[in-house]
Amino acid sequence: MTGLHHRYQSKRPVWIIILASLVCVSLLGAYIYPPRGYSACYFLSSSICSKDWLPPVPARVYTDEEIAARVVFRDIIAAPFVQSNNPKIAFMFLTPGSLPFEKLWEKFFQGHEGRFSIYVHASREKPVHVSPLFIGREIRSEKVAWGKISMVDAEKRLLANALQDTDNQHFVLLSDSCVPLHDFDYVYSYLMETNISFIDCFDDPGPHGSGRYYKHMLPEIEKKEFRKGSQWFSVKRPHALLILSDSLYYTKFKLYCKPGMEGRNCYADEHYLPTLFHMVDPGGIANWSVTHVDWSEEKWHPKAYRAQDVTFELLKNITSIDESYHKTSDESKQVQQSPCLWNGMKRPCYLFARKFYPEALNNLLHLFSNFTSI
């Protein structure tokens, strides 16, 4: 026995025995202390369990339609920028009928012919124009119902018409109650000298945010991707093309984002574009709209300004805002504020504002030459 024991030891040096012991201890430790997320982690030391130990979540397999859509989106975004010899901004007015602030907009556009285009979608009645700049600028229009997909359809119709002019490089959606806050040169420089689009987008976990999500949007749209934002966008030409090219995600919102659907009031114009761009090009948008809307009264509709409300101080206050503001609709009412960064610099957020009653026109015309130079 002594000789046998001696031969056994001679074939296994001490360092092998030590190494084997360390391996055993490591294996035993891994068995005793499982990764965080397993039931044992709830009663073992949290310093030992770590999320880093969890196996990676397997990626979902995309459908054929998703693969096709993502290829198209990728190539649109990555395509080389084609410089226009005469770059213009397309101003797209979404209105039920006549535009009460045509005279104000005429003053805004005056002297800048060739640097802008105008498109009018009148959903109820043919507009009566008081400015020659707007005559003949209506596109074929359809009726629009508040909060329904027809609002998105009207936006797409405006984009399709504006994209026919290859000189249009930026596209601004405006309502009949919108007014400019700065002069044309300021607005032109702000929009044309940056490579991002201004689409409002934030994560609201409350009933007026992801509470409107409907499970039938799966698998293409998960609840964690669902976003909210103002419909009043301002987009670069590639993003305008992307919006027109999308049918996959648009169809999900058309079918499953409606007012009064199974107890949910989902409004496609508030969720479709924020969700789409959060999913396909989150770094390409600014996450705020350049059109100011005052929701401080927390009603179904934003604050509207009467003639007596329109003062130099009001306009100066709006144009001095340099942080975007969002509030969640859950019980926490969490406020989300972030600086409005333009090419990395903090700048005022807003170029336009709404809602103004038609009676405010004269006051705005009187103040225009002053407030646009603030």
Short mmCIF file of C-alpha atoms in Angstrom, two decimals, residues 91-96 98-106 108-109 134 172-181 230-233 289-293 302 305 315 351-358 360-361 364 368 371:
data_model
loop_
_atom_site.label_atom_id
_atom_site.label_comp_id
_atom_site.label_asym_id
_atom_site.label_seq_id
_atom_site.Cartn_x
_atom_site.Cartn_y
_atom_site.Cartn_z
CA PHE A 91 -44.99 75.23 -44.87
CA MET A 92 -47.90 72.80 -44.69
CA PHE A 93 -51.14 74.14 -43.24
CA LEU A 94 -53.67 71.64 -41.87
CA THR A 95 -56.95 73.54 -41.52
CA PRO A 96 -60.71 72.95 -41.65
CA SER A 98 -59.90 79.50 -44.30
CA LEU A 99 -56.70 80.56 -42.57
CA PRO A 100 -57.42 83.46 -40.20
CA PHE A 101 -53.77 84.54 -40.01
CA GLU A 102 -52.94 84.73 -43.72
CA LYS A 103 -52.10 88.44 -43.43
CA LEU A 104 -49.66 87.71 -40.62
CA TRP A 105 -48.03 84.91 -42.57
CA GLU A 106 -47.83 87.15 -45.64
CA PHE A 108 -43.63 86.78 -42.39
CA PHE A 109 -42.95 85.54 -45.96
CA PHE A 134 -52.03 81.39 -50.58
CA VAL A 172 -43.22 72.12 -41.25
CA LEU A 173 -46.74 71.09 -40.21
CA LEU A 174 -48.87 74.00 -38.97
CA SER A 175 -52.50 74.49 -37.98
CA ASP A 176 -54.90 77.33 -38.75
CA SER A 177 -54.28 78.69 -35.22
CA CYS A 178 -50.47 78.79 -35.54
CA VAL A 179 -48.43 82.01 -35.72
CA PRO A 180 -44.71 82.67 -36.28
CA LEU A 181 -42.59 83.81 -33.33
CA SER A 230 -47.28 66.68 -30.16
CA GLN A 231 -48.38 66.17 -33.76
CA TRP A 232 -46.85 69.47 -34.95
CA PHE A 233 -43.63 68.24 -36.50
CA SER A 289 -41.59 70.29 -31.31
CA VAL A 290 -40.65 73.78 -32.51
CA THR A 291 -44.34 74.75 -32.14
CA HIS A 292 -45.24 75.91 -28.64
CA VAL A 293 -48.50 74.63 -27.14
CA PRO A 302 -54.52 73.38 -24.88
CA TYR A 305 -55.21 82.98 -26.54
CA LEU A 315 -44.62 86.47 -26.84
CA LEU A 351 -40.31 79.03 -33.77
CA PHE A 352 -44.12 78.97 -33.86
CA ALA A 353 -46.99 78.94 -31.35
CA ARG A 354 -50.65 77.99 -31.07
CA LYS A 355 -53.61 78.21 -30.28
CA PHE A 356 -54.62 81.78 -31.12
CA TYR A 357 -58.20 82.93 -31.75
CA PRO A 358 -58.79 84.80 -35.04
CA ALA A 360 -55.94 88.18 -32.06
CA LEU A 361 -54.87 89.03 -35.64
CA LEU A 364 -50.27 90.16 -33.66
CA PHE A 368 -44.93 91.37 -35.28
CA PHE A 371 -41.47 90.26 -31.23
#
